[in-house]
Each structure stands twice: as C-alpha cells, then as structure tokens.
JSON list of C-alpha atoms in Angstrom, two decimals:
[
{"chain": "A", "resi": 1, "resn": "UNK", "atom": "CA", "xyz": [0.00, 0.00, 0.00]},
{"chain": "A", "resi": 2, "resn": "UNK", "atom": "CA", "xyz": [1.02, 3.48, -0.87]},
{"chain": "A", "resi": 3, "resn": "UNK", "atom": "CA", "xyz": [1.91, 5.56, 2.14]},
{"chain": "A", "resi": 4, "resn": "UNK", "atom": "CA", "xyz": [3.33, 9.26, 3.11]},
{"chain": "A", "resi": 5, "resn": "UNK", "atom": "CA", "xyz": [5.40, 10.00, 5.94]},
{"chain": "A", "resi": 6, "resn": "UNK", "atom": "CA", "xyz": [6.35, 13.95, 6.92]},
{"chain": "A", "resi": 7, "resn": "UNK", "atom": "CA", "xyz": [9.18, 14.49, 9.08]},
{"chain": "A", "resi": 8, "resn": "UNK", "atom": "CA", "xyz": [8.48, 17.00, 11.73]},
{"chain": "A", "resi": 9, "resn": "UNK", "atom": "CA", "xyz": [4.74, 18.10, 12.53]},
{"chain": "A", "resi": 10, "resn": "UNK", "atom": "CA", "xyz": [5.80, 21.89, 13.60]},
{"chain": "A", "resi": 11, "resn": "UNK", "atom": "CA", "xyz": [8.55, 23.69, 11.61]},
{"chain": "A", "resi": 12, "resn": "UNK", "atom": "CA", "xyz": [9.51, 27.34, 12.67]},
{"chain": "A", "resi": 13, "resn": "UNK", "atom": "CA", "xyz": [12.16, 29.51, 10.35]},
{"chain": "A", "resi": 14, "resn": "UNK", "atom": "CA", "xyz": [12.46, 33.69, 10.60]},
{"chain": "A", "resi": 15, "resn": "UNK", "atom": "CA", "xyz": [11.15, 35.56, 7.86]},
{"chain": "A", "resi": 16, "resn": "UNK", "atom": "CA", "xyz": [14.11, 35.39, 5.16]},
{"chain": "A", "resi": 17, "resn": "UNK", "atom": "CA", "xyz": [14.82, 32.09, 5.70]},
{"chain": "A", "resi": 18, "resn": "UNK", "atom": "CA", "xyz": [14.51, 28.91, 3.74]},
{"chain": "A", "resi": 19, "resn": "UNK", "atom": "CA", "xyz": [12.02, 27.06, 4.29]},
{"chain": "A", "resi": 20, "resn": "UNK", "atom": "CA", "xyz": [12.13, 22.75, 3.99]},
{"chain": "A", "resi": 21, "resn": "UNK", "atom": "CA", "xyz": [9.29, 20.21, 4.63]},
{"chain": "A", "resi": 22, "resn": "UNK", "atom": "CA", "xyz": [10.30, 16.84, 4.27]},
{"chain": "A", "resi": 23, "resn": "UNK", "atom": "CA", "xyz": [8.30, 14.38, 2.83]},
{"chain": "A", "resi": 24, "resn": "UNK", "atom": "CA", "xyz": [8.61, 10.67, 2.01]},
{"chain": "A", "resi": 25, "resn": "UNK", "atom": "CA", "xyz": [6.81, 8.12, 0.12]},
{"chain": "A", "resi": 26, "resn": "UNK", "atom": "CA", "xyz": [6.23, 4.49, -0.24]},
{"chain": "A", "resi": 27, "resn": "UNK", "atom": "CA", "xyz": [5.13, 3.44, -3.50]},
{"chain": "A", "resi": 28, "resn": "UNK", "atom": "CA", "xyz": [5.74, -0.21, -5.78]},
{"chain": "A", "resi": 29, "resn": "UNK", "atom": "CA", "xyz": [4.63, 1.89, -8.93]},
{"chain": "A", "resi": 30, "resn": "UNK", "atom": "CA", "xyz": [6.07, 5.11, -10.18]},
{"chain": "A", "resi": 31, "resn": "UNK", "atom": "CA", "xyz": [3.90, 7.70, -8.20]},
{"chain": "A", "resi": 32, "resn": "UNK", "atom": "CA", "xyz": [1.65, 11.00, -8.56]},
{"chain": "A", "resi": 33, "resn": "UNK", "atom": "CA", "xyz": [2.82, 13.44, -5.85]},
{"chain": "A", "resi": 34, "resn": "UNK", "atom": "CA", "xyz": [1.49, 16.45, -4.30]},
{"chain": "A", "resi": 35, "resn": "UNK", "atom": "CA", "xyz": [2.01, 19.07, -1.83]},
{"chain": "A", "resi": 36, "resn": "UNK", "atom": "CA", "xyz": [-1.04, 21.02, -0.63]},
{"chain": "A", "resi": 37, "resn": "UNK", "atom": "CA", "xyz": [-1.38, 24.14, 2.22]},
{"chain": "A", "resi": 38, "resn": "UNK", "atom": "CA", "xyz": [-3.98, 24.78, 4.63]},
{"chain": "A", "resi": 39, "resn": "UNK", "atom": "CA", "xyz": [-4.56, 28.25, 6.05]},
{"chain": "A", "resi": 40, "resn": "UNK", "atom": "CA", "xyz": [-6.47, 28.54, 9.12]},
{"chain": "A", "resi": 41, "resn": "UNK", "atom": "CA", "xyz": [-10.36, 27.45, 8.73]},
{"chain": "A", "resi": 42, "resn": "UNK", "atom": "CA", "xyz": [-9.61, 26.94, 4.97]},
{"chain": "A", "resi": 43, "resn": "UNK", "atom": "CA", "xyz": [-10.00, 24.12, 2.88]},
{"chain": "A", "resi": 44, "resn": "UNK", "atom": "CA", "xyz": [-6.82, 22.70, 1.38]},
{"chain": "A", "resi": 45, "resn": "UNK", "atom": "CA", "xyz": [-4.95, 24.21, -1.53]},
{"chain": "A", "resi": 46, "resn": "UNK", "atom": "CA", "xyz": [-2.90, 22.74, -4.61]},
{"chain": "A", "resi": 47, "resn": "UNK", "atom": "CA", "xyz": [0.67, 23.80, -4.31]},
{"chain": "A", "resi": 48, "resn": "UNK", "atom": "CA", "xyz": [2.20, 21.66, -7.10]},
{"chain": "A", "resi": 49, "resn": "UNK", "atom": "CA", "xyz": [2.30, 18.00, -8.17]},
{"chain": "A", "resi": 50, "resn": "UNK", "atom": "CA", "xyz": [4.62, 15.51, -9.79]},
{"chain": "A", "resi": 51, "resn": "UNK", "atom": "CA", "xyz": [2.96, 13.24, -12.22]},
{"chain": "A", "resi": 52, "resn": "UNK", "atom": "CA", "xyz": [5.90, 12.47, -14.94]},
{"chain": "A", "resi": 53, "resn": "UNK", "atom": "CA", "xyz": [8.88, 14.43, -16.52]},
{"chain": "A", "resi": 54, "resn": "UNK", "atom": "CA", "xyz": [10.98, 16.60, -14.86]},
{"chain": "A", "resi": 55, "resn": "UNK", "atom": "CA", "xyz": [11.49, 16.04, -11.54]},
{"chain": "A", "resi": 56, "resn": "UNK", "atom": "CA", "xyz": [11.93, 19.81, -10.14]},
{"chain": "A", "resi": 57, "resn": "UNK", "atom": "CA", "xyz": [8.79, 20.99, -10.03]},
{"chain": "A", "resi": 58, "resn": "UNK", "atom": "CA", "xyz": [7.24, 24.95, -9.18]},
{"chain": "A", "resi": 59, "resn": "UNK", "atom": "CA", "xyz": [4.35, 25.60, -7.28]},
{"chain": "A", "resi": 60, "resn": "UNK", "atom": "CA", "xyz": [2.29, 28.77, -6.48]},
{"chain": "A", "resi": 61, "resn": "UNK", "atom": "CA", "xyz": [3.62, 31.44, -4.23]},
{"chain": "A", "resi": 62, "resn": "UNK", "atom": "CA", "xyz": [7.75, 30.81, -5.26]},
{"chain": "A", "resi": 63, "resn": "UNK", "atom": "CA", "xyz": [7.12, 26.72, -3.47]},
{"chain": "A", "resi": 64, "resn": "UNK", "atom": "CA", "xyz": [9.31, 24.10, -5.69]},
{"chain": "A", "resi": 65, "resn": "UNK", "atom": "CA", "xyz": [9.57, 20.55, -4.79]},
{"chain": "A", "resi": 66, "resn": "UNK", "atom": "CA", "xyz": [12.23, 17.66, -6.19]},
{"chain": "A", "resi": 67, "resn": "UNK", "atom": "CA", "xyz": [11.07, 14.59, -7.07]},
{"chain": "A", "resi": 68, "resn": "UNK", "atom": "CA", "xyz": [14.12, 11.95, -5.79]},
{"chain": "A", "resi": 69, "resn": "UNK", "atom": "CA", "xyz": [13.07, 8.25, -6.94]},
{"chain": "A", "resi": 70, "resn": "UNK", "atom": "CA", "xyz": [16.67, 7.08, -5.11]},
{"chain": "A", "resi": 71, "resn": "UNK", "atom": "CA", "xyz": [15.67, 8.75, -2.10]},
{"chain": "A", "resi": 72, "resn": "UNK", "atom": "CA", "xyz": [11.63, 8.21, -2.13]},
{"chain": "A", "resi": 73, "resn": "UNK", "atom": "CA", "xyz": [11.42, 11.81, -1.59]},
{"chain": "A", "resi": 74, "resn": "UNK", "atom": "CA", "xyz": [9.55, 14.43, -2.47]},
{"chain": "A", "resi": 75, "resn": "UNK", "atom": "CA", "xyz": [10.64, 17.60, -0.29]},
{"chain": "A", "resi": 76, "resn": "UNK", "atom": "CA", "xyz": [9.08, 20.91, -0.36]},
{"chain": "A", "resi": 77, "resn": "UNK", "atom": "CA", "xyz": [11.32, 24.25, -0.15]},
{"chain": "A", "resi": 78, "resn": "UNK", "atom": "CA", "xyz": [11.55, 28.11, -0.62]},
{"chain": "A", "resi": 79, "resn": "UNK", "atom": "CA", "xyz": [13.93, 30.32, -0.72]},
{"chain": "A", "resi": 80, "resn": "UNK", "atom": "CA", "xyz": [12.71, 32.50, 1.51]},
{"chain": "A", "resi": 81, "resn": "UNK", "atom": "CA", "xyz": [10.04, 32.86, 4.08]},
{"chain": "A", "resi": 82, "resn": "UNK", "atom": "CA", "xyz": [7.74, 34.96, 3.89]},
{"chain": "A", "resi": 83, "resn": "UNK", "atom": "CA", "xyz": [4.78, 35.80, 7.04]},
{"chain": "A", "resi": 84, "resn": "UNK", "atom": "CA", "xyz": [1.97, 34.64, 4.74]},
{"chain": "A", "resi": 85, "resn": "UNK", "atom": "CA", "xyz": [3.63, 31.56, 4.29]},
{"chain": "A", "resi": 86, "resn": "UNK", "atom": "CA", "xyz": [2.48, 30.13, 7.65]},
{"chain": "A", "resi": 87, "resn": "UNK", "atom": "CA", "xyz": [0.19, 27.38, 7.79]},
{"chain": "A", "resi": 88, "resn": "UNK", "atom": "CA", "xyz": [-0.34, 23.76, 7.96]},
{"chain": "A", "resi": 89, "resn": "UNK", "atom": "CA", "xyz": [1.45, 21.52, 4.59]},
{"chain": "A", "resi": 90, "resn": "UNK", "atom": "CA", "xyz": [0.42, 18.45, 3.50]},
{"chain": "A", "resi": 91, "resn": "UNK", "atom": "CA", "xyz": [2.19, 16.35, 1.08]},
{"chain": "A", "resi": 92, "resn": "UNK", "atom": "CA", "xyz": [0.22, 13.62, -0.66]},
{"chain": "A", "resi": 93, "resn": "UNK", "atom": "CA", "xyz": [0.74, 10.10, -2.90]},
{"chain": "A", "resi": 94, "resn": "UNK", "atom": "CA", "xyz": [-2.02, 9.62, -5.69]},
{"chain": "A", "resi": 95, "resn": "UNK", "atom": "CA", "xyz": [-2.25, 5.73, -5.55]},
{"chain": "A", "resi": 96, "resn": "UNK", "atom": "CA", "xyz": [-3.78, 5.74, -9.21]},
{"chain": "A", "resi": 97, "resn": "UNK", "atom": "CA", "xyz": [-7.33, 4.79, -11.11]},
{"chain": "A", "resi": 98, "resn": "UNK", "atom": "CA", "xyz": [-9.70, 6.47, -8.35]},
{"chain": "A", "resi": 99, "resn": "UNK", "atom": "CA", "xyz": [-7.57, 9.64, -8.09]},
{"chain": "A", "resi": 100, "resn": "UNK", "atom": "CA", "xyz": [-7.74, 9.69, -4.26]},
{"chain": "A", "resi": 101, "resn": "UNK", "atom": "CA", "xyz": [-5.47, 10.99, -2.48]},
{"chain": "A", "resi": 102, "resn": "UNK", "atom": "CA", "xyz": [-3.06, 9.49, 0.37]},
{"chain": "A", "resi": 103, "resn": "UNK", "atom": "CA", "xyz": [-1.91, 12.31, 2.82]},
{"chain": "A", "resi": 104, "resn": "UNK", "atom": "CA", "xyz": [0.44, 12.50, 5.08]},
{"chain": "A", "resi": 105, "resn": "UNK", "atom": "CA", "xyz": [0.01, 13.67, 8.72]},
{"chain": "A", "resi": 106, "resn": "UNK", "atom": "CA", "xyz": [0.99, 17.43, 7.34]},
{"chain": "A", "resi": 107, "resn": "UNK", "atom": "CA", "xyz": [3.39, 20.19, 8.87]},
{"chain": "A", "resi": 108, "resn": "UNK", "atom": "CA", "xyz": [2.61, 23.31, 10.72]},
{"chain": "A", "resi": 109, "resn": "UNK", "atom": "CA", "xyz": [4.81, 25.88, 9.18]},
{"chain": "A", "resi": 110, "resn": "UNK", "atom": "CA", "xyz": [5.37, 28.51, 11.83]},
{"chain": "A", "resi": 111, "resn": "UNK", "atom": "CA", "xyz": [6.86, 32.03, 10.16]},
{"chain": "A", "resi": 112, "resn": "UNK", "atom": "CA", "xyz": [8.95, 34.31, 12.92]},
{"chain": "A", "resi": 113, "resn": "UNK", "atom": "CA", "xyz": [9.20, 38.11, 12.11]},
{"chain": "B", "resi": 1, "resn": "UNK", "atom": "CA", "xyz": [-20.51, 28.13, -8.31]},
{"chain": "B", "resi": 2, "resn": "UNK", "atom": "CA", "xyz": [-17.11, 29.02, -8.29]},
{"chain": "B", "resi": 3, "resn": "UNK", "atom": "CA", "xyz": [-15.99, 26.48, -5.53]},
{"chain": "B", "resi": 4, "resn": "UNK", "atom": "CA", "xyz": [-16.81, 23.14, -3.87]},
{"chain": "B", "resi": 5, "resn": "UNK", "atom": "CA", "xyz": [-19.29, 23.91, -1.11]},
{"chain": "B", "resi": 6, "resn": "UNK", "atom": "CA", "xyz": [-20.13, 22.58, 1.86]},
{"chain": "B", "resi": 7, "resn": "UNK", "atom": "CA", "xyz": [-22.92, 22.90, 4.75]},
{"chain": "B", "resi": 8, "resn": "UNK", "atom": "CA", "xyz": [-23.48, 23.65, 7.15]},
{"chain": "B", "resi": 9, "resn": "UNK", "atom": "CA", "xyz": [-20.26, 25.24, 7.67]},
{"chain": "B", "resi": 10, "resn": "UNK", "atom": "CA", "xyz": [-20.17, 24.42, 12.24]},
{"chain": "B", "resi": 11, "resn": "UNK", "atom": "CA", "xyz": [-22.24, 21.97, 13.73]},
{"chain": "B", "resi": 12, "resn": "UNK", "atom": "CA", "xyz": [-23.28, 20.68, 17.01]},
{"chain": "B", "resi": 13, "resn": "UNK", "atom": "CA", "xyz": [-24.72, 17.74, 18.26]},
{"chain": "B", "resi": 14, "resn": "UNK", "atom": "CA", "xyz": [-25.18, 15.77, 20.93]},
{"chain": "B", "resi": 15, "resn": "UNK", "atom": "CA", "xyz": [-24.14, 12.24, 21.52]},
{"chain": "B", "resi": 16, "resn": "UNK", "atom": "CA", "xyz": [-26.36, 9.70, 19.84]},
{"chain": "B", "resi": 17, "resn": "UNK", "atom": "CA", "xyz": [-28.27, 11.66, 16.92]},
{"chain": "B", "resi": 18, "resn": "UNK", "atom": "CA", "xyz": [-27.75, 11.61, 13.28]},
{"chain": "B", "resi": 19, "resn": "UNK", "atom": "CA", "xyz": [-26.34, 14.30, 11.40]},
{"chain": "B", "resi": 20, "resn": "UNK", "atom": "CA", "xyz": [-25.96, 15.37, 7.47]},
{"chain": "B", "resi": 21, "resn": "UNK", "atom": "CA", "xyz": [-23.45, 17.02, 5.88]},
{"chain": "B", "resi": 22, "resn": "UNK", "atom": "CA", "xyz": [-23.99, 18.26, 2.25]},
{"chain": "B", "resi": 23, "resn": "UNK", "atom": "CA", "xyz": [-21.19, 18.62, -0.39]},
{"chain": "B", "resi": 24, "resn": "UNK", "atom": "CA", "xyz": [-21.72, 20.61, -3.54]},
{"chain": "B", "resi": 25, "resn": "UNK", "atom": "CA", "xyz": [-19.24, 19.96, -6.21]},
{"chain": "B", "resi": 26, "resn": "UNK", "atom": "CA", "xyz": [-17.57, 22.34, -8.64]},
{"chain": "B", "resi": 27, "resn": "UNK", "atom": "CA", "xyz": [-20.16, 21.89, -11.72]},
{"chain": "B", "resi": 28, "resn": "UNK", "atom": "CA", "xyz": [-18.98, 18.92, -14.11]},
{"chain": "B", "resi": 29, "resn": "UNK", "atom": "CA", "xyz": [-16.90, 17.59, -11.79]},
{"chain": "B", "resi": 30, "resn": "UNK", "atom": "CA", "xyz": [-17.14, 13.83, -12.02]},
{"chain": "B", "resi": 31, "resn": "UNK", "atom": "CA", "xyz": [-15.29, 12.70, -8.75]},
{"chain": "B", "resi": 32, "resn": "UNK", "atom": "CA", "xyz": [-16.19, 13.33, -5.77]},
{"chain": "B", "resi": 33, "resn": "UNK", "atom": "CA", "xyz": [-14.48, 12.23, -2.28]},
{"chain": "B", "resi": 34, "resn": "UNK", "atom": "CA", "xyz": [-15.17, 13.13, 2.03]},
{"chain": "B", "resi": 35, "resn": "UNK", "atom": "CA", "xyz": [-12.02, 13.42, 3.91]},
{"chain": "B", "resi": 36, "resn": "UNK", "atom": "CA", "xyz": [-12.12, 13.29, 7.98]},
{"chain": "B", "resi": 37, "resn": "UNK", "atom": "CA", "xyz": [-9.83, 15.60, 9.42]},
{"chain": "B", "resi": 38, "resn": "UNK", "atom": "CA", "xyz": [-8.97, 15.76, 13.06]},
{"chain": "B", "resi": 39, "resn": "UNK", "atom": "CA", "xyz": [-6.29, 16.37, 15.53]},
{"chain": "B", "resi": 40, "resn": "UNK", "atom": "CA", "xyz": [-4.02, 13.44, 15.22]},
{"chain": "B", "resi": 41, "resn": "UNK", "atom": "CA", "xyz": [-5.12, 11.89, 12.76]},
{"chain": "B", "resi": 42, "resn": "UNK", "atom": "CA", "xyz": [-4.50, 14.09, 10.22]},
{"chain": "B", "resi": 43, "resn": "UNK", "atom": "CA", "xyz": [-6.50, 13.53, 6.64]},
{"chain": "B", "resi": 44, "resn": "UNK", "atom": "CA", "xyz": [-8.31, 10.21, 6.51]},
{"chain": "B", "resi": 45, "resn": "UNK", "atom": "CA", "xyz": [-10.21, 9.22, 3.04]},
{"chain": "B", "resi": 46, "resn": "UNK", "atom": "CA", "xyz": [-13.32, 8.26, 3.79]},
{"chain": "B", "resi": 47, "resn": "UNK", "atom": "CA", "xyz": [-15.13, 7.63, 0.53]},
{"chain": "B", "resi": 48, "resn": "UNK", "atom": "CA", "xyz": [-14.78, 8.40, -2.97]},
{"chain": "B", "resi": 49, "resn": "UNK", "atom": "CA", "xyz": [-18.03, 8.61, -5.89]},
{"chain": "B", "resi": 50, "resn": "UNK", "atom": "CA", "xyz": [-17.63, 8.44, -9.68]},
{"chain": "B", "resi": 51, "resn": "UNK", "atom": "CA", "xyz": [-20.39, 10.10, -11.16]},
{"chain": "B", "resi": 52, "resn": "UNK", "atom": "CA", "xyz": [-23.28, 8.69, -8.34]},
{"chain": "B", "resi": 53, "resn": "UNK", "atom": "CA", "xyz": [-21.25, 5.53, -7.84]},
{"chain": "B", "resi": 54, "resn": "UNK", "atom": "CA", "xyz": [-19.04, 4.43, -4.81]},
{"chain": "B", "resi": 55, "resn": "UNK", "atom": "CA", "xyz": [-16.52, 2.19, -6.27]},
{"chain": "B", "resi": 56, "resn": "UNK", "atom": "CA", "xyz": [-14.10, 2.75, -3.45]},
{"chain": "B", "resi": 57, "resn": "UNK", "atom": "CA", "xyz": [-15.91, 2.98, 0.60]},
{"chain": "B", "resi": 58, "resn": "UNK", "atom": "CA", "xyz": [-12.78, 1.85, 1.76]},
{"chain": "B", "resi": 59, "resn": "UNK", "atom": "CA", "xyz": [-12.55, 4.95, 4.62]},
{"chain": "B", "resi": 60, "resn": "UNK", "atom": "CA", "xyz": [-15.76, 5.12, 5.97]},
{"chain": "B", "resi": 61, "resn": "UNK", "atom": "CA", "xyz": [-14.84, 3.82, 10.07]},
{"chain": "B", "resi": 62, "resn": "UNK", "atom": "CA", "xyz": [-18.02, 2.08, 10.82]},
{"chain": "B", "resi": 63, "resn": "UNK", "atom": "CA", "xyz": [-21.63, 1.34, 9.54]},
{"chain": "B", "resi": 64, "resn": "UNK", "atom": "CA", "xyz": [-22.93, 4.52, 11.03]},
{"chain": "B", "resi": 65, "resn": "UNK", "atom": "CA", "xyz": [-21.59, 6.22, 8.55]},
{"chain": "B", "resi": 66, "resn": "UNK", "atom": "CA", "xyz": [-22.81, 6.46, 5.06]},
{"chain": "B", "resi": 67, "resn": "UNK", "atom": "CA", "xyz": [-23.11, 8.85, 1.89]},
{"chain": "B", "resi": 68, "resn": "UNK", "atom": "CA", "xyz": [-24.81, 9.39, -1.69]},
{"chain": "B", "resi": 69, "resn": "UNK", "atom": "CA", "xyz": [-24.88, 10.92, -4.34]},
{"chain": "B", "resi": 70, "resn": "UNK", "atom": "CA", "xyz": [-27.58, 11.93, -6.43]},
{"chain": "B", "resi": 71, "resn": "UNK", "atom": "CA", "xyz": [-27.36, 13.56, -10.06]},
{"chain": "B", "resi": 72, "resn": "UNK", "atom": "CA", "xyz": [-23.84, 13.49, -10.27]},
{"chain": "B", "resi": 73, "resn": "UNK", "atom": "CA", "xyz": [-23.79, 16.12, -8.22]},
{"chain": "B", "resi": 74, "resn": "UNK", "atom": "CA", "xyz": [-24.67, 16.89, -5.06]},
{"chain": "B", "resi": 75, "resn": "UNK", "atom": "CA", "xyz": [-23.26, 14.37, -1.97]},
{"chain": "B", "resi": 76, "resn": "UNK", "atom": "CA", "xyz": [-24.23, 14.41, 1.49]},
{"chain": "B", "resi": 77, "resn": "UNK", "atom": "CA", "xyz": [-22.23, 12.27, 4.33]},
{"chain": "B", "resi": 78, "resn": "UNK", "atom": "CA", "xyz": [-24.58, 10.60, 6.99]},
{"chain": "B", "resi": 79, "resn": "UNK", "atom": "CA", "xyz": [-23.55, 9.90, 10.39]},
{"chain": "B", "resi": 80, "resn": "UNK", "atom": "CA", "xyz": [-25.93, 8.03, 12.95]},
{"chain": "B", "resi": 81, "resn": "UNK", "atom": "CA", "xyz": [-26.16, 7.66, 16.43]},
{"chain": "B", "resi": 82, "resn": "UNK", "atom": "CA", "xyz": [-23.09, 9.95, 16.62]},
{"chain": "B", "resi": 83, "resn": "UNK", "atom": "CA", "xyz": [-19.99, 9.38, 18.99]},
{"chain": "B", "resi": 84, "resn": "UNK", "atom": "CA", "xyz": [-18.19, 11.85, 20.72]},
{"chain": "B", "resi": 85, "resn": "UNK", "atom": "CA", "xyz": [-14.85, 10.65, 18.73]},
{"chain": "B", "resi": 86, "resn": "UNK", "atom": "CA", "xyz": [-16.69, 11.42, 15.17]},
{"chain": "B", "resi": 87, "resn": "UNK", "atom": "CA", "xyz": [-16.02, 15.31, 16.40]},
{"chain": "B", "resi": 88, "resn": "UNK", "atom": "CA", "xyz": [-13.44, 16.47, 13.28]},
{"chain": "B", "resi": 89, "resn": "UNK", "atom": "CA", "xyz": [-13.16, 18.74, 10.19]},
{"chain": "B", "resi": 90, "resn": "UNK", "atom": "CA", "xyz": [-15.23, 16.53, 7.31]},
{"chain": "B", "resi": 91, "resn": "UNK", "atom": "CA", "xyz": [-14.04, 18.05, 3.98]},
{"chain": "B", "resi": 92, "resn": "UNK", "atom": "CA", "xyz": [-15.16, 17.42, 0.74]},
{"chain": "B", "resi": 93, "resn": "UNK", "atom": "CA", "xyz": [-13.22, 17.67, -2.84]},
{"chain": "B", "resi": 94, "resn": "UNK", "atom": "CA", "xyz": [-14.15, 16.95, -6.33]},
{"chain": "B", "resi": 95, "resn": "UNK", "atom": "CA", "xyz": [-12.53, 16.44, -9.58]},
{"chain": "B", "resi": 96, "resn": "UNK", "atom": "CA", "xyz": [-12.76, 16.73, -13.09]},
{"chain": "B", "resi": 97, "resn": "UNK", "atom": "CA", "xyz": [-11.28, 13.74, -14.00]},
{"chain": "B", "resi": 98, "resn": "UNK", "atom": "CA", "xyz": [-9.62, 10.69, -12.50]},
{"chain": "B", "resi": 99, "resn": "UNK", "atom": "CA", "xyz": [-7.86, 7.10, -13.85]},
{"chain": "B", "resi": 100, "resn": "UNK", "atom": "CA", "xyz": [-5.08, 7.54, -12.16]},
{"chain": "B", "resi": 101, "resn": "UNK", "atom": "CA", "xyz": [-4.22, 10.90, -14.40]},
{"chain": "B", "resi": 102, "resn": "UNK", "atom": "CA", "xyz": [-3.11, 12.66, -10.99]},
{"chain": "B", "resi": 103, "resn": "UNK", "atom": "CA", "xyz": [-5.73, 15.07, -11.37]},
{"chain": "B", "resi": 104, "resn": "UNK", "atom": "CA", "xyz": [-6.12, 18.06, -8.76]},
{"chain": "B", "resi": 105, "resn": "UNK", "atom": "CA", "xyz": [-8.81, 17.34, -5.87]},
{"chain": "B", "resi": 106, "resn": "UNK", "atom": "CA", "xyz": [-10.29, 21.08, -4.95]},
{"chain": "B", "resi": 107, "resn": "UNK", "atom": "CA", "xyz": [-11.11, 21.23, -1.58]},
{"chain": "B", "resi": 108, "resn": "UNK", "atom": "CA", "xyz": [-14.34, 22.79, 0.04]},
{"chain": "B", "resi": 109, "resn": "UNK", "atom": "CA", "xyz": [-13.75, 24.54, 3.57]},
{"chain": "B", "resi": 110, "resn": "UNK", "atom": "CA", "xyz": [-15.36, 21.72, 5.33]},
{"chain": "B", "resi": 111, "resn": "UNK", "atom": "CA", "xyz": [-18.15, 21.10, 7.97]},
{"chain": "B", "resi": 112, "resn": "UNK", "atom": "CA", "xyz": [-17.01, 21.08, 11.53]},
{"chain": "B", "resi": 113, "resn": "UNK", "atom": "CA", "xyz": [-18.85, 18.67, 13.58]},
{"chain": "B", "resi": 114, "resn": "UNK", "atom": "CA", "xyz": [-18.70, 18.74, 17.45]},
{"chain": "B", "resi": 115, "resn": "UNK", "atom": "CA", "xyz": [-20.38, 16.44, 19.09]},
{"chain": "B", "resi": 116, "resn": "UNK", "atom": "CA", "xyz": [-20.92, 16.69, 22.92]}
]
C-alpha cells in the first residue's frame, strides 16, 4: 500500500529564511505526488504536483519541490520565508485509477518576524 | 458556483443523533471524495463517488456512517447515532477527471462537527 510520511509536525524559520518540509513516500509503482497548504479554517490548496517528466517541479507562491526516486522523496522548499507563508502543509501520494489521495500527517509551518 | 461547497459550515450535536453534511461539487466535476480531518489523525479518506457511484468505501470507520450521491452532483455524508470521537473537520473535494491521471482534488472549507 502506498503511504506518506512527513518528518516534523511543527517547523519554525524567521522571515528570510529557507524554508524545507520533508516528505517521504512508499510506492511499488512510479507515483503521482502532491504538496497542498492549509490556512487557518480553509480548505486545502494545490501547491504543485509531480505526475511524470521533470522532476523539479514549481508551485504557487515561489514553493518548488524535487522529485528523488533514489531517495523516495519528495521535499518541499523556498527560498525565503515569507509571514503569509504560515500554515499547515500536507504532502500527498495519488495511488492511481480512483484519483484519491493518500496524505500524510501534514506540517505546521510557523513564520517568525 | 465558483468552488466546492459545503454545509453547514459548524455543527453541534449531541451524543447519539444523526447528522448530514452536504457537499456541492464544482459543476462537471465527475469525482467526488469526504475526507475526515482531526487532531491526530490528520486527513483520513473516507469515501470516494464516480459520477453517483461508490466504487471505493474503503474509509468510511463504521456502519454509522454512510453517503450518496444523487445527479452526479450533489453528496451528502450521513452519520448516525453519533460518537463523541466522530467530532473532526469533514471536507469534501471533487474532480474533473480521474484514472489515475493525478488530477487536482479542490477542496471545500469543510463542515465542523462537534459532538458533545
């Protein structure tokens, strides 16, 4: 079975800094990958996704993720922080033909001024 | 509509009644899945309907729980004799397409259920 595990449920970085979210998969087939964010009381929000080809892919709001088949990982990063940036992460493994969606237990991002 | 959307929007209950939640899709959108969120446990699939179908129920955590879908369109989550553990976030999402094509799931901003 397909599963997502993200290292670290709270992550705190200053303003300026970069931010990383680690995320890894376990998959027997090639997988579909995604990061989504949650802001307070929202629903959740497409970041980006890997489905096939190159394997750095850019998101919304300056977000880029690698996709590392060696490593099983897919880990989220930006440059640098910005306030807005704070809120809860989820990374997610597509396990194919129903298009549902396998998350993992997500990451509070916490932004310092 | 513009979004998925879902109602009611906070709801309270007391232990041992049923409650509905209703999920609107985005219009056209032939997939449509209920997600359970709550504090650690993080996103748990509960269901997931192709057109007014549920090939995969795999999620839903006891018989109290059900759903439909009627139309293609509209879905509402049932959830009898409530517990005080089925308290969480239920969000819905829907999709234009599935197949395994990796397709984006848009999220409503869920119905929060409390039950006391």
């Amino acid at each position: 079975a397909q599963s997502v595990t993200q290292l670290g449920s709270h992550v705190s970085v200053s303003e300026g800094a970069l931010v990383l979210l680690r995320c890894n998969y376990s998959s027997s087939v090639p997988p579909y990958l995604f990061w989504y964010v949650q802001y307070p009381n929202q629903g959740l929000q497409l970041l980006l996704k890997y489905t096939t080809g190159a394997t750095l892919v850019k998101g919304i709001n300056g977000f880029e993720a690698e996709f590392k088949k060696s490593e099983t990982s897919f880990h989220l990063t930006k440059p640098s922080a910005h306030m807005s940036d704070a809120a809860e992460y989820f990374c997610a493994v597509s396990p194919g033909n129903t298009g549902k969606l396998i998350f993992g237990q997500g990451t509070t991002l916490q932004v310092k001024p | 509509g513009a979004g998925v959307s879902q109602s009611p929007s906070n709801k309270v209950t007391e232990k041992g009644k049923d409650v509905e939640l209703r999920c609107d899709p985005i219009s056209g959108h032939t997939a449509l899945y209920w997600y359970r969120q709550s504090l650690g446990q993080g996103l748990e699939f509960l269901i997931y309907f192709q057109g007014n179908s549920a090939p995969d129920k795999s999620g839903l955590p006891s018989d109290r729980f059900s759903a439909e879908r009627t139309g293609g369109s509209v879905s509402t989550l049932t959830i009898q004799r409530t517990q005080q553990e089925d308290s969480a976030v239920y969000l819905c999402a829907s999709s234009p397409r599935t197949s395994g094509m990796g397709g984006e799931l848009f999220f409503g901003e869920g119905s929060r259920l409390t039950v006391l």
